[in-house]
mmCIF file of C-alpha atoms in Angstrom:
data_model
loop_
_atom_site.group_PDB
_atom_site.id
_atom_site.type_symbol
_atom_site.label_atom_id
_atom_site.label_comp_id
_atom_site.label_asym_id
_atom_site.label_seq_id
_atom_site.Cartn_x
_atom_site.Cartn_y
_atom_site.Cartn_z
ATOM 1 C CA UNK A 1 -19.784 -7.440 5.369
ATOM 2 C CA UNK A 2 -22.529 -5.877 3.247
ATOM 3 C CA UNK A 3 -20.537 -2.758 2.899
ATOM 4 C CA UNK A 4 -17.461 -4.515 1.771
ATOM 5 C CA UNK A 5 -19.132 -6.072 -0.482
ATOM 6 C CA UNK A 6 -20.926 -3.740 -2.028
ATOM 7 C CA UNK A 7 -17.522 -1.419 -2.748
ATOM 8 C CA UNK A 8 -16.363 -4.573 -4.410
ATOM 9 C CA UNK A 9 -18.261 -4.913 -6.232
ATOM 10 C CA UNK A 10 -18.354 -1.916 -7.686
ATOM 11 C CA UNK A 11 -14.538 -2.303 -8.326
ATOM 12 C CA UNK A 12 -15.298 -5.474 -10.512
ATOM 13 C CA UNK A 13 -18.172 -4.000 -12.409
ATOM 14 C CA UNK A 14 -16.186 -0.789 -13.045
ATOM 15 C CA UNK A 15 -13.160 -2.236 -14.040
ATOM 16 C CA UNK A 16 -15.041 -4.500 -16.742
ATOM 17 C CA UNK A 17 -16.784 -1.667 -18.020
ATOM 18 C CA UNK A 18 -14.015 0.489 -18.400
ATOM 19 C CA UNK A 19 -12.158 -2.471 -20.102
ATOM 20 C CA UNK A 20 -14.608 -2.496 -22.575
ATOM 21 C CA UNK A 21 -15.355 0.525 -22.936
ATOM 22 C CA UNK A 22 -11.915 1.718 -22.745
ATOM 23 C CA UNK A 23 -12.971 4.681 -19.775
ATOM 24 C CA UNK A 24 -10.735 2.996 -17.323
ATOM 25 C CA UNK A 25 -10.111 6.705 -15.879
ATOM 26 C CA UNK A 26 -13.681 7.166 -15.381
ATOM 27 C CA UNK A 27 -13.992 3.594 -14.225
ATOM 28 C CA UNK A 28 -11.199 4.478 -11.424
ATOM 29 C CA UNK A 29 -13.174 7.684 -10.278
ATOM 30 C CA UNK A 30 -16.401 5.081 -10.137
ATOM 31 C CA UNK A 31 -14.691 2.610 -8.246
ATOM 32 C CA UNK A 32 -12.852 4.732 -5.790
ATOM 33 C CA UNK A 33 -15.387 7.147 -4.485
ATOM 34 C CA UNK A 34 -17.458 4.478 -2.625
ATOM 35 C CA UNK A 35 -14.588 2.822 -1.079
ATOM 36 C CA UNK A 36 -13.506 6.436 -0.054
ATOM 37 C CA UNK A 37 -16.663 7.410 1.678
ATOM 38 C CA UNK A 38 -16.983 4.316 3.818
ATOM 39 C CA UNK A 39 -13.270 5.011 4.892
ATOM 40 C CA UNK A 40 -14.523 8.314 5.904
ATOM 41 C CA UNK A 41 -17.418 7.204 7.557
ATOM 42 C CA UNK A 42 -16.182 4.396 9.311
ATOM 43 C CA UNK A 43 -16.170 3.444 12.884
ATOM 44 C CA UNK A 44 -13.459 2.190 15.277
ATOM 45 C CA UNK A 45 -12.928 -0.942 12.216
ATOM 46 C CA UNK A 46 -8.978 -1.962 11.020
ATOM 47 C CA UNK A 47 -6.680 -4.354 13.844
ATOM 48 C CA UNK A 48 -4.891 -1.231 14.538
ATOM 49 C CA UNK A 49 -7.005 1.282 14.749
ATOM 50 C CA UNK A 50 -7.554 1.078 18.410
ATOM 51 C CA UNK A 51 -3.712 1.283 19.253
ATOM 52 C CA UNK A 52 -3.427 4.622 16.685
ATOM 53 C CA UNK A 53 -5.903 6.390 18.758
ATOM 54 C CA UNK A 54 -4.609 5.263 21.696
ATOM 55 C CA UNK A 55 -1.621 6.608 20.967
ATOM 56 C CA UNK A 56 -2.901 9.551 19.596
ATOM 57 C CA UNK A 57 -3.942 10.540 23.443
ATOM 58 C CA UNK A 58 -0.115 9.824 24.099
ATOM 59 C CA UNK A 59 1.631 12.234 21.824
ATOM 60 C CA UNK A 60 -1.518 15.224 22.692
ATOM 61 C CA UNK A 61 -0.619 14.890 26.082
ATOM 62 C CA UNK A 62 2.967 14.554 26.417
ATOM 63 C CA UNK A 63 4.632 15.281 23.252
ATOM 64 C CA UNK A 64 6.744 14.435 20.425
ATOM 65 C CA UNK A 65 9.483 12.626 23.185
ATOM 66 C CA UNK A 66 6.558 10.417 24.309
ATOM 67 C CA UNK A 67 5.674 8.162 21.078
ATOM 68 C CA UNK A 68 7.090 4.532 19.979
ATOM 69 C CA UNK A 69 6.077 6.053 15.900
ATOM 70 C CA UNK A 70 8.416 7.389 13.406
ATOM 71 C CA UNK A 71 9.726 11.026 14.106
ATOM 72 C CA UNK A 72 7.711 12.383 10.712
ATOM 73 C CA UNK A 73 4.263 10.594 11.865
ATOM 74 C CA UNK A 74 4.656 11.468 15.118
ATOM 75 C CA UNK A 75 5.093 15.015 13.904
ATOM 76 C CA UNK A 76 1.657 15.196 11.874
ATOM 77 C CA UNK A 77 0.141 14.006 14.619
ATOM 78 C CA UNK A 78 1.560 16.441 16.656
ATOM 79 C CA UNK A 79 0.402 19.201 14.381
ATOM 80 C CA UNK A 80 -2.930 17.564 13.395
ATOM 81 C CA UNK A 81 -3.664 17.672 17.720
ATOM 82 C CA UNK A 82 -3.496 21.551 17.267
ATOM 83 C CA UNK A 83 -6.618 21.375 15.350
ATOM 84 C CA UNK A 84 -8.810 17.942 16.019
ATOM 85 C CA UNK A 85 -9.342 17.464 19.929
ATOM 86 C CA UNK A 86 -10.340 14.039 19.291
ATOM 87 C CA UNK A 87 -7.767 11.528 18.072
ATOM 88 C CA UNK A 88 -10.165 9.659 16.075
ATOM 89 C CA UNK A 89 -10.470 12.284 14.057
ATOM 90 C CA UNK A 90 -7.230 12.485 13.470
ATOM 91 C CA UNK A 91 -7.725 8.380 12.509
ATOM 92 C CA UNK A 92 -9.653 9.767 9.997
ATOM 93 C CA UNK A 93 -8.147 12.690 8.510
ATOM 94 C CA UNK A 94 -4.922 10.733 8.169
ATOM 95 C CA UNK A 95 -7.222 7.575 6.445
ATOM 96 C CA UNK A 96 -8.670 9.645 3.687
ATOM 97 C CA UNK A 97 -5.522 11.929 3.265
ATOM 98 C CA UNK A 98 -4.071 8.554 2.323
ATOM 99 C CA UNK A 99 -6.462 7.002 -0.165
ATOM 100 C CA UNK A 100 -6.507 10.880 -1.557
ATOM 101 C CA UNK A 101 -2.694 11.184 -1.999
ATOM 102 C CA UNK A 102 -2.681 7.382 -3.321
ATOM 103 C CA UNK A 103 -5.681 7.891 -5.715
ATOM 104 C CA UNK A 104 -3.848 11.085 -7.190
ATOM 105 C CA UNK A 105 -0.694 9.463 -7.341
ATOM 106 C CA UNK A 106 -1.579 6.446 -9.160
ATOM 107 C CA UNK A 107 -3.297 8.447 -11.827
ATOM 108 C CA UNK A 108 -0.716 10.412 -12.421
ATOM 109 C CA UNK A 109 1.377 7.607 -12.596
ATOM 110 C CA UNK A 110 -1.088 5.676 -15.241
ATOM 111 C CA UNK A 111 -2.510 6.584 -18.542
ATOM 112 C CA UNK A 112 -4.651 3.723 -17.876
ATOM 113 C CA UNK A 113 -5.078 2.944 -14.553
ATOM 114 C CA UNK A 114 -5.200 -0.402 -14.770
ATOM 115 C CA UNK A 115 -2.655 -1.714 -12.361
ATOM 116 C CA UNK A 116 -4.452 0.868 -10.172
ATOM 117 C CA UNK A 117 -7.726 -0.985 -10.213
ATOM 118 C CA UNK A 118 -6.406 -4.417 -10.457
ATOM 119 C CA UNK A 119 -4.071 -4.208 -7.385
ATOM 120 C CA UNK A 120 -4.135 -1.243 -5.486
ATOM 121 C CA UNK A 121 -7.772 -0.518 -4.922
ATOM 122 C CA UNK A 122 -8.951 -4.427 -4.148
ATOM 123 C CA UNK A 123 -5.826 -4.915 -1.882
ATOM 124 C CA UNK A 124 -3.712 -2.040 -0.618
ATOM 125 C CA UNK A 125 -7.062 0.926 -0.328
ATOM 126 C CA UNK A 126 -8.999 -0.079 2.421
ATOM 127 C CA UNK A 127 -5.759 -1.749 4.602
ATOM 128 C CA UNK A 128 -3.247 1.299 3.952
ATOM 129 C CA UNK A 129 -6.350 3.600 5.044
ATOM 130 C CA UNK A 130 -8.426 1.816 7.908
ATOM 131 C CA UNK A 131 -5.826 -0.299 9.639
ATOM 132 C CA UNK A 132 -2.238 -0.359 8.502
ATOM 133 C CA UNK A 133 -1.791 4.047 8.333
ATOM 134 C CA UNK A 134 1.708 4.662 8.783
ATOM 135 C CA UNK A 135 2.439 2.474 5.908
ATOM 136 C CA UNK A 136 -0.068 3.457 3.856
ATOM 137 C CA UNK A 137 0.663 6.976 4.157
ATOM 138 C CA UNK A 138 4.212 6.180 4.004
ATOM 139 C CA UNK A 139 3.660 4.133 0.937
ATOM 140 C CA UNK A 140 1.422 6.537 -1.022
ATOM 141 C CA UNK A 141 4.115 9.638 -0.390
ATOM 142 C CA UNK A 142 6.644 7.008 -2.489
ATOM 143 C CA UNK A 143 3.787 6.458 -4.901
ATOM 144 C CA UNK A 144 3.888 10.338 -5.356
ATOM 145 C CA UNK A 145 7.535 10.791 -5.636
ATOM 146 C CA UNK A 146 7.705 7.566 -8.095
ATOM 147 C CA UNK A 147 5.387 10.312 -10.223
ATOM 148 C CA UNK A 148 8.691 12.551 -9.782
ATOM 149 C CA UNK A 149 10.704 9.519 -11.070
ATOM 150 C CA UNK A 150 8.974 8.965 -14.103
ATOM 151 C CA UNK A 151 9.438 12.384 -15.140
ATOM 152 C CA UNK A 152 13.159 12.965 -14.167
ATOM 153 C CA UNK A 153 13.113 15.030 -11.155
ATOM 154 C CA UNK A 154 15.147 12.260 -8.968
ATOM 155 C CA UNK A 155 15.312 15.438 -6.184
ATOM 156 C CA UNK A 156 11.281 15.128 -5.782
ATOM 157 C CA UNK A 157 11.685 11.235 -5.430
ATOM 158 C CA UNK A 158 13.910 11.494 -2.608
ATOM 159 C CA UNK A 159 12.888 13.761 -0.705
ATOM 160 C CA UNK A 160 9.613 12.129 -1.012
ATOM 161 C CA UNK A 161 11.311 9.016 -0.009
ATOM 162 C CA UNK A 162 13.015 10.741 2.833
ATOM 163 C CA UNK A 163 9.407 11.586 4.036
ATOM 164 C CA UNK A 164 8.190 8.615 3.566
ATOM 165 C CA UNK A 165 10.967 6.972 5.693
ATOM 166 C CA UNK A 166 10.224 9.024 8.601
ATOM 167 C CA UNK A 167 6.847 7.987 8.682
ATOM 168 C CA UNK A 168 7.322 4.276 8.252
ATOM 169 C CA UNK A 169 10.990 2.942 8.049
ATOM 170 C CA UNK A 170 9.785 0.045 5.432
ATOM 171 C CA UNK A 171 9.470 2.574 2.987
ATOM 172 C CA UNK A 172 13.060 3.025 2.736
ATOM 173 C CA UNK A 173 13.528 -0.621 1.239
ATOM 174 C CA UNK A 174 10.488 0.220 -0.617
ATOM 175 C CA UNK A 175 11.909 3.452 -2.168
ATOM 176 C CA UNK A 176 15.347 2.469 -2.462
ATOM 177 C CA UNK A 177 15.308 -0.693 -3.824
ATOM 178 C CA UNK A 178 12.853 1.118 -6.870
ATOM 179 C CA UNK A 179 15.381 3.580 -7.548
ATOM 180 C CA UNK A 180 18.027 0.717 -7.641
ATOM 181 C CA UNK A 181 15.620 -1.433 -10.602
ATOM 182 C CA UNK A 182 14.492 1.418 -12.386
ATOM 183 C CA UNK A 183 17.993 2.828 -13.144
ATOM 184 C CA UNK A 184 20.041 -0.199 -12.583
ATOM 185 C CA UNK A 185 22.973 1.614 -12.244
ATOM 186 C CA UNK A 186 26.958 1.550 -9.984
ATOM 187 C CA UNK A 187 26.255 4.664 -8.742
ATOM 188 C CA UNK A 188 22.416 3.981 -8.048
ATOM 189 C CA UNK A 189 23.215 0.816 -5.770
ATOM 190 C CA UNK A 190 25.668 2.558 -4.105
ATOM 191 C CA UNK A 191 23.339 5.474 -3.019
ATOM 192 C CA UNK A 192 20.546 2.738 -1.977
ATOM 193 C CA UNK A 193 23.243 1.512 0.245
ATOM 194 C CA UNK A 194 24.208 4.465 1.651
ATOM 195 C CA UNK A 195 20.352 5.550 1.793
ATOM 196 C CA UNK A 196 19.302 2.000 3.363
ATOM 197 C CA UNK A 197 22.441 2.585 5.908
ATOM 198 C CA UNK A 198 21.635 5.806 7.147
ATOM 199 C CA UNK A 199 17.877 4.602 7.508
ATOM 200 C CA UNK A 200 18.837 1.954 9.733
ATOM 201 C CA UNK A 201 21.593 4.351 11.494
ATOM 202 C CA UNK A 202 19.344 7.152 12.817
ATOM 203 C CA UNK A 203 16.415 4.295 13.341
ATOM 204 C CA UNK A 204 18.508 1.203 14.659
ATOM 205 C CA UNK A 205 17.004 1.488 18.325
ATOM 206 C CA UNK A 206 13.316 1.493 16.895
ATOM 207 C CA UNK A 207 14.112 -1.467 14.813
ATOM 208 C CA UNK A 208 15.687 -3.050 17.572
ATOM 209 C CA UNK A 209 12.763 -2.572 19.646
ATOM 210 C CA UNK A 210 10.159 -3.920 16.985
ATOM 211 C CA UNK A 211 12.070 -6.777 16.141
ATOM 212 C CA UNK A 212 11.912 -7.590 19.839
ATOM 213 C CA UNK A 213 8.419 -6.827 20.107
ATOM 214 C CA UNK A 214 7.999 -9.236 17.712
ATOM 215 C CA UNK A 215 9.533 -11.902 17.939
ATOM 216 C CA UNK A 216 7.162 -14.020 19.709
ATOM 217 C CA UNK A 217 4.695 -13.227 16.832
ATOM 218 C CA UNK A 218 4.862 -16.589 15.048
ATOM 219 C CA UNK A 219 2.856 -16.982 11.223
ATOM 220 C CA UNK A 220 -0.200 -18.226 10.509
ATOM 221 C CA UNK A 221 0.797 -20.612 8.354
ATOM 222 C CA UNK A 222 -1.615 -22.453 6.238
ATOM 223 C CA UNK A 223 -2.098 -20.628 3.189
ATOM 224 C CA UNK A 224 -1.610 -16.993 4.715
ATOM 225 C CA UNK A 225 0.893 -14.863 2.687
ATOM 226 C CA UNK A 226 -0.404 -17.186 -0.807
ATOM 227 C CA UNK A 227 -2.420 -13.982 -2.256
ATOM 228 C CA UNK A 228 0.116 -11.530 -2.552
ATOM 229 C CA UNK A 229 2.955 -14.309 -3.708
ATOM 230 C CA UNK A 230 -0.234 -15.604 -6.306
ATOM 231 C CA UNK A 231 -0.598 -11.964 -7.527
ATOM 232 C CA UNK A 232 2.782 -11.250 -7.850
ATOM 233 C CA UNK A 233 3.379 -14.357 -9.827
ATOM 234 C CA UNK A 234 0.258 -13.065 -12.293
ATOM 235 C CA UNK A 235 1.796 -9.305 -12.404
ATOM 236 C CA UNK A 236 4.927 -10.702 -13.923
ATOM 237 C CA UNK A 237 3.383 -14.051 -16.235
ATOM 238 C CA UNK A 238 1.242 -11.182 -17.497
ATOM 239 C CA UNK A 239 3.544 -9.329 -18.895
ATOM 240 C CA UNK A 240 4.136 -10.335 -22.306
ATOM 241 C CA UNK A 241 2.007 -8.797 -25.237
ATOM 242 C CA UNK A 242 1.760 -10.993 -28.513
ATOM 243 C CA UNK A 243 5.465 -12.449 -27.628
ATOM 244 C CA UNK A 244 6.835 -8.970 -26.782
ATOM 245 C CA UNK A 245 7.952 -8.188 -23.291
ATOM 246 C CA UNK A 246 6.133 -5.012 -21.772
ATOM 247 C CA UNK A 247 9.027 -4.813 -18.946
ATOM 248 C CA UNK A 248 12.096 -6.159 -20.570
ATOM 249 C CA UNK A 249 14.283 -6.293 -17.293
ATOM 250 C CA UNK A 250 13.935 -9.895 -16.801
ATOM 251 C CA UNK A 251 16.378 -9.690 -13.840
ATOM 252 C CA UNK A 252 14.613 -6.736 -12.172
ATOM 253 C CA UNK A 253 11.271 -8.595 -12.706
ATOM 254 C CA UNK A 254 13.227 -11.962 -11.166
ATOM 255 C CA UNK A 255 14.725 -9.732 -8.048
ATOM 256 C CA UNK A 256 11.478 -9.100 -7.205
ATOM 257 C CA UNK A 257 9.583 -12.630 -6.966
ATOM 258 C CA UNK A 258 12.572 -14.010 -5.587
ATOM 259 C CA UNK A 259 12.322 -11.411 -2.394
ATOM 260 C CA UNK A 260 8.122 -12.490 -2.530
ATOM 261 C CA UNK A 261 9.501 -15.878 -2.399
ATOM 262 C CA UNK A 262 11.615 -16.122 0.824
ATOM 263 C CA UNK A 263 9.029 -13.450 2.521
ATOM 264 C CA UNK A 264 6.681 -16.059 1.894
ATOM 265 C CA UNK A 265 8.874 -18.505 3.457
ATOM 266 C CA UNK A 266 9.328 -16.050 6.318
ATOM 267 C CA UNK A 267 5.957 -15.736 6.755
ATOM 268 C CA UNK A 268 5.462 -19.307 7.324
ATOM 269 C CA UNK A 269 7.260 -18.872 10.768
ATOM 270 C CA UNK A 270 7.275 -15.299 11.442
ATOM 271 C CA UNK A 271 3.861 -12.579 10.778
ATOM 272 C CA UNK A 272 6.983 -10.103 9.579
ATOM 273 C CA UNK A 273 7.252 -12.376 6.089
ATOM 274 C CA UNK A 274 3.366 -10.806 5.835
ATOM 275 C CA UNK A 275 4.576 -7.434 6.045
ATOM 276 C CA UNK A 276 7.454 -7.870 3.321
ATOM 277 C CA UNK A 277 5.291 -9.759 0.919
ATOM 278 C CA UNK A 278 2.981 -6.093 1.131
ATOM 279 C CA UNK A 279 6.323 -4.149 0.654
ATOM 280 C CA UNK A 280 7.293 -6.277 -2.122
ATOM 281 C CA UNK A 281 4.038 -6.223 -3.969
ATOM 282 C CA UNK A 282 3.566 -2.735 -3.758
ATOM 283 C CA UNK A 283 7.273 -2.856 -5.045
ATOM 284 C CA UNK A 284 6.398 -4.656 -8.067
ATOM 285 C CA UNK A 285 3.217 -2.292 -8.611
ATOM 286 C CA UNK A 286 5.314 1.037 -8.622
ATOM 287 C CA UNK A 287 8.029 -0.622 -10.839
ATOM 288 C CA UNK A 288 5.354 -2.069 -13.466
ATOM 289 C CA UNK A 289 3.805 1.187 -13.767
ATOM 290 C CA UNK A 290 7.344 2.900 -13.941
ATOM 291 C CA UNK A 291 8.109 0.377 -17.222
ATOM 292 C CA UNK A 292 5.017 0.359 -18.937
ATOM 293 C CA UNK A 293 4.938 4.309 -19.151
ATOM 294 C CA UNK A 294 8.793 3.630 -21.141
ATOM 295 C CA UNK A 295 7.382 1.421 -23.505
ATOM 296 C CA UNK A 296 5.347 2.395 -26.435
ATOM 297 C CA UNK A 297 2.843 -0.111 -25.241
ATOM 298 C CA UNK A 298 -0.918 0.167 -24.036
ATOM 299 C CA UNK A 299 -1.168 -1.760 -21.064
ATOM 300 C CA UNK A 300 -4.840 -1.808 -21.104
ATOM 301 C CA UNK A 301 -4.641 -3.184 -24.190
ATOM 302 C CA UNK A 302 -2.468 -5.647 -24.056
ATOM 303 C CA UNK A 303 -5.242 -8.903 -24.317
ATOM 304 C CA UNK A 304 -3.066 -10.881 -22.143
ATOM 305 C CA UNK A 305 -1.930 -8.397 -20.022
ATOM 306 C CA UNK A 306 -5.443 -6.549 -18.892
ATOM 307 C CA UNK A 307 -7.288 -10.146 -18.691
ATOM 308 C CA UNK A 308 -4.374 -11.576 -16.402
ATOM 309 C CA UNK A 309 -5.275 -8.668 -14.162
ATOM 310 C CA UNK A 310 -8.472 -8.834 -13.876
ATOM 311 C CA UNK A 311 -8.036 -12.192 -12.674
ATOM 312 C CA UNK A 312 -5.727 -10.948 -9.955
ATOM 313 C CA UNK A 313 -8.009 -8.024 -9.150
ATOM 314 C CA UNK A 314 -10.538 -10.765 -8.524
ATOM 315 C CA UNK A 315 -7.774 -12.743 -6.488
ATOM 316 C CA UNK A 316 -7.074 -9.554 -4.733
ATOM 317 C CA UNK A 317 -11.114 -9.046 -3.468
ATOM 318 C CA UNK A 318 -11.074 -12.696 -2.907
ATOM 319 C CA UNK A 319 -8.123 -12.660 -0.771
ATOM 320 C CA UNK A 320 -9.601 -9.287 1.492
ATOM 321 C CA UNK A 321 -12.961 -10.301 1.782
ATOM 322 C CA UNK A 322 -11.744 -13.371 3.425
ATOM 323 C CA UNK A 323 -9.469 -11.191 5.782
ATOM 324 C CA UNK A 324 -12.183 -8.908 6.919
ATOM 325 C CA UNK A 325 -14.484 -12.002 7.629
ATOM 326 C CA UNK A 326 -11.994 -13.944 9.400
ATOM 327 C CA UNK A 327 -12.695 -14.355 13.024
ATOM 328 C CA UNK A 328 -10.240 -17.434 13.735
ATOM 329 C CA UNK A 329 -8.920 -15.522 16.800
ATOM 330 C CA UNK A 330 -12.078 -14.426 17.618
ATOM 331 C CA UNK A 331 -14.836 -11.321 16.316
ATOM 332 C CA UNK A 332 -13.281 -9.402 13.056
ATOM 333 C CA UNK A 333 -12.035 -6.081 14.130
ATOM 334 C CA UNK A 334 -12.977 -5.247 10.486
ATOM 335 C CA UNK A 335 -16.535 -7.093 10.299
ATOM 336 C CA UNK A 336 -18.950 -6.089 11.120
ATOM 337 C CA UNK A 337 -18.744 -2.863 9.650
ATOM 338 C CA UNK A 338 -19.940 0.186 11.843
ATOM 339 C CA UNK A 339 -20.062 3.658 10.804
ATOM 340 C CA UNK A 340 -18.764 6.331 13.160
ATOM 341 C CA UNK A 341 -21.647 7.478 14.359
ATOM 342 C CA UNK A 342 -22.720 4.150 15.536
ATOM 343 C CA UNK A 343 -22.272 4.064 19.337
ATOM 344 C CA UNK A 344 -22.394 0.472 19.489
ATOM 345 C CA UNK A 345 -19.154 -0.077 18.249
ATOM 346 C CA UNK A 346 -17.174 2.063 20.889
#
């Protein structure tokens, strides 16, 4: 865990001292460069990892026809083979391409990356880069296009959400049901629909298959799924600076927590509810950042706002600590951490 430990560390030390400093930039760049060599120096660590490079092997050997992935991600794999012999390296590559393209994003998207620091680096970095990769990649190619959205160039957000999609099919409801809260428009919903329907159209057979794959996969129950429903319900308290409302769509803001609220609920029974309460924070992270760059207000200094989310950055290390610890079904595939060079682990 020492590893883990020590990059968070670091996280809560920067973020302070860029709060009071007012360097949260610099305390970003502090904070993300140790997490971002241990996810290129890591061993055969993340629940998934095994099955990615397992199935790496697959697609070098017999081609695009032969994976169960996406058609994009199968693709850059595909390509990736023509260059890296061994599919962990591709595990790797694809890792720190991630963090990279969600580091670059997210300052782009913040003047102050606050939001960044508070949510993204404790709980999405290491996950989206060392276990979970389709979605993180998928995820931080909608984080780039959101940059697109900001700036009024809706053609760069979709085709980055059209990328995205064919990577990882949640980021469709990811992208999608941004575009429909940000612009809150007729014509907006309709296109979600039509986008969300064509998703599901050309992809219906692999969501079939997953969702009988699946469906066997019961919840954890207990208190799994709390963290990202707690931090959700701190994002949006938070928002208020000296009885002015930083995002002022309440119904956008109520949209969201009530979709955290029945994936909770879903998660109670089935380990997909986990998956949406990810897609739904990450949701609420893109939109935030999307609003608080319309208003005229400094998020970082906003009292309220920046001390709310410090508490859920410390929520949010809380809450992944514990999950790389946890060996309730037996040895973490996450602790201990190995580098790759370490035979032992293989």
């Amino acid at each position: 865990m020492t590893p883990y430990l020590f990059c968070y560390a670091i996280i809560v030390a920067a973020l302070l001292a860029g709060l009071i400093f007012n360097r949260l930039r610099l305390a970003a760049i502090v904070a993300f460069i140790p997490m971002f060599l241990l996810i290129m120096q890591r061993g055969l660590v993340g629940t998934d990892s095994a099955v990615y490079v397992q199935e790496f092997d697959v697609i070098r050997y017999r081609g695009l026809l032969a994976s169960a992935f996406e058609p994009g991600f199968t693709l850059i794999v595909e390509i990736l083979s023509w260059f890296m012999s061994d599919p962990f390296q591709i595990l790797i590559f694809l890792g720190a391409t991630t963090a990279i393209i969600m580091f670059a994003a997210s300052m782009m998207l913040e003047r102050s990356p606050l939001l960044f620091m508070t949510v993204i680096l404790p709980y999405f970095m290491f996950d989206m880069s060392m276990n979970g990769l389709r979605y993180g990649l998928a995820f931080s190619v909608v984080a780039l296009g959101t940059v697109g959205l900001m700036r009024g160039r809706l053609h760069l957000f979709i085709a980055c959400a059209v990328i995205a999609t064919s990577i990882q099919i949640t980021a469709a409801l990811l992208a999608f049901s941004l575009w429909a809260l940000v612009e809150a428009r007729i014509r907006t919903f309709a296109g979600v629909a039509i986008g969300i329907a064509l998703a599901f159209y050309l992809f219906g057979d692999y969501i079939e298959g997953k969702v009988s794959d699946n469906e066997d996969i019961v919840g954890l129950g207990g208190l799994s799924g709390l963290a990202p429903l707690a931090i959700s319900l701190i994002i949006i308290a938070s928002l208020k600076s000296k009885g002015r409302d930083i995002v002022d769509k309440h119904l956008a803001l109520l949209a969201i927590i009530v979709m955290q609220i029945i994936a909770f609920a879903i998660s109670r029974y089935y380990y997909a509810g986990l998956r949406l309460q990810a897609v739904f924070l990450f949701l609420l992270y893109l939109y935030t950042v999307v609003m608080i760059d319309r208003s005229s207000i400094e998020a970082s200094k906003a009292f309220f706002l920046r001390w709310s989310l410090v508490l859920a950055a410390l929520l949010s290390s809380a809450s992944r600590l514990k999950n790389f610890n946890d060996d309730v079904f037996g040895p973490s595939p996450f602790n201990p951490y190995y580098f790759a060079d370490d035979l032992t682990g293989y």
